[in-house]
Amino acid sequence: MITVILDQLRRRRGRALALAAGILVAATSFTLLTATVSTSQATTVGTVRKNARSAYDVLVRPPDSQTDVERQSSLVAPNFLSGTFGGITMDQYDRIRGMAGVDVAAPVANIGYLMVASTVTVDVSRFLDGEASRQILRISPTLTSGLGSYRTSDEYVYLTRSPLTSGSESDDLFESDTLETGAVDKSTERYQIEGKYDVCFYLNWDKTEKKKFGLDLPLKPNIIAEDLSDRSPFDPDLSSRMTCQSGRDKATIDVPVSYPVLLSAIDPVAEDRLVGLGGTIASGRMLTERDKPWRVWGAKSVHGQRDIYIPALLSENPLTTGTLDATVERLDIGDPAELPSKLGNPTANSFVRSLRGTTVGRTRVDLSKGYRKALNEDSFNTDAYWTVGPVAYRRTSDGDLAAQPQPPQSPDLWITNSNQQPFPNVPEENHQGTQYRKVTSHASTDCIGLGTCDQQDSGRLPNPFVRLVGRYDTGRLPGFSPLSETPLETYQTPQVTGADSATRAKLHDRPLQPDRNLGGYVSPPPTMLTTMDSITALTESRRVPGLQDKAPVSAIRIRVAGVTGVDTASRARVNAVAGKIRAAYPRLQVDVTVGSSPAPQTVALADSARVTERWVAKGVALRILRAVDTKSAVLFGLVLVVCALFLGQAALASVRSRRTEIGTLRCLGWSGGEVLRLVLGELTVIGLGAGAAGAVLAYVLGRALGQPGAGVKSLLVLPVALLLATAAGLVPAWLATRLGPMEAVRPPVTAARRARPVRSVAGLAVLNLLRMRGRTLLGAAGLALGVAAFTVLLALTLSFRGEVAGSLLGSAVVAQARGADYLSVALSLVLGAAGAVDVLVLSQRERAADLAVLRATGWSNRELAKLTLHEGIGLALLGGLSGAVAGLAGVLTLGRGVLHGHLFTVTAAALLATLAATALVVAALAVPIRGLSRISAADLAAAE
């Protein structure tokens, strides 16, 4: 038998080599592809596990703090903390941190925004008139911050070559260091102090021009603040100031500014364990669990009988941004000698504002410079603080988010509690900028510096003062993987960037940073941290009790003990802790954040801007692992089926081409078993040869593709080739045993039952396909298989990407898996088309007699070629369209919404695959068509 097998292979070298080439391609492709899929899966799993752990595993928030968008989309808003001020009690926090399985429970209690006053210095020296003895410069600034530009109050500098001196009133209750000698005007003489005019007092401190009680005389400079109760805190004139300086070539303007500083309470020990806060200290020291409020009594009390102080840690970096662009004017002051008199009387403000000027240039200054000047203990006033609500969102028709604007801020928010005066230097963004958050003012009691509060403040506490113990730098925080970041609003501003070219142009290609608008879209994170023990000193010093008195904690971030990633044990531990919290406090919002990843969302803002913001998608890592396991298993199975059926088709075509030979052997007395062994023996020998060559080819390709373990994986090609060749040949070999002796003379083409007139080449092609049903179905099956596999693989690939995409971790995984996906999809189509081409080439040999008859009756080469092409196109369309329908049906049976959102794409791709397969078949038919055109009718008949 072995001799016969080898002899058969030698006699039919072409057929054997063709079949060996098919086995070589299938076995090598199968081995390399499954190795690529396995490597891709291992890489994906490794990436997920490496980036699954973030700063905390569970996030606990107050009741009703989860928005509808978060609930419906399984997201956590990046600015969830900035709009939450209380809601969890200290008893709840204590019980949660004591639960079994909790390693670290780090609370954050947002207290409110303090307003810190400072100045930004603008150097205008280059705009001075070097010859003038006295001069005034005016700057008209425009603040640019984020997406907005805001007109701010005019500011002035008065420069005189005369010295400015100090002096005081006769009662020594008022003292000034901006006194200047000048020409005396009788109408202003009464406003002098020690014979000099206070050139800065009236414009800066008393613009009212009010009269003394009972007298028709304006007030002289005094220590009592002007009565501004009838003025709006949004009046820009309130912030207009003049800097008075003596000199010649140097002049600066101090622009008054205010900065919101969010004060939050933390547990220093828990915070250090959670994020490493202790390593961020830039100066001073870290807060400790021993830091508590303290009282200063008697003579040591600066503000009264008893002062209360709280410890605090301050951020070194300003977290609000802005730029002042100012036009500089040199004012026409008239006679310089009269200027001290005109500035040193109650009409100074009206006088200066009425002066005409000449523009001499422009200047720019960074608003953050004023923040660093304010870093001293006396800068922080707790007389009032403000809280803000969350941003409200809705889903738009295109699936994006839209932030809902809020009504403009009321001026009443900025009225001080003690004397009903407007708050000084309210940041312009608060009354000119778009509001997205509700702002609430929390006024303090009127018993500052007293031991107890009485009357309307009875039972409350005096408001405390801030004592800084150190400063921290958020840039020193240890890094977490950007693929699995959870919101760290205690230290980081949410990342917001322009989503379209117009918005990016407005932002000058920079991120959207927080401004000083308390109701703005992006709120600054806490800039000042105190201890949990200091909460009561702050919240109970407000005149009106609120939620923060009873439930001050805004959020609890929990790290679970024993968690290493998203493995089964770790997930069980996290879910156990989350379940305990939900059981104990059903109304609290509990989010499992382990395995989460930033999921960029597009947000439409009210001023026609579109931004991209990093929300956090929960459970991304687990969904990726489940999806990649499913996808890899399906890919593996489909590749195996495609390769096996391709070889089965090639083996079946080979057996069909030997009908006469097998029939002759049966006539000579060969049994069915001997024919079976002959066919399988030939396939085994061919499989061994192809496997050996494939092993070498797989090794070379594996090294070229950079696959790890290419040598070991290449050794699998030989057994895979042998297994595929043997398995694929079982059915054809069994069919060969069914051939009887008469099969040698029976034509392969079924005779027509009834003659039908044919009037076109295309009609004859259709009739031939119908007459040779076995060959037609065999050829169409290969294409149908390829297109169906292509459709299923593409649907699974798109579904996989749709399931895990949208997050940074998912995008990274998709990028890593892309090569294996494309290779699988391409191979399924190529192998299916190759099987069909093999059958079509075989059909040319089977139909030699038909072609001879047509040639003898006068058909030209062109008509024969057209007939073959029409048959090939018909066969390809039949197989391709059948495969597309079968593939779509197969995808639908998989369920789980695989086609959701991709039906049109997958259907169009299936039709394109059909067209591609048709084009491939047509191109492949060019070789047999050209060969047949060179053979005469006599040769064709002889071949038959």
Short mmCIF file of N, CA and C in Angstrom, two decimals, residues 141 278 556 593 655:
data_model
loop_
_atom_site.label_atom_id
_atom_site.label_comp_id
_atom_site.label_asym_id
_atom_site.label_seq_id
_atom_site.Cartn_x
_atom_site.Cartn_y
_atom_site.Cartn_z
N PRO A 141 -8.72 96.92 32.81
CA PRO A 141 -8.41 95.50 32.61
C PRO A 141 -9.62 94.71 32.09
N GLY A 278 1.30 62.81 53.28
CA GLY A 278 2.45 63.24 54.06
C GLY A 278 3.67 63.55 53.21
N ILE A 556 -16.78 59.20 51.57
CA ILE A 556 -15.81 58.30 52.21
C ILE A 556 -15.22 57.43 51.11
N THR A 593 -15.64 51.04 42.87
CA THR A 593 -14.79 51.71 41.88
C THR A 593 -13.56 50.91 41.49
N VAL A 655 -10.78 14.19 -4.47
CA VAL A 655 -11.42 12.90 -4.70
C VAL A 655 -12.31 12.94 -5.94
#
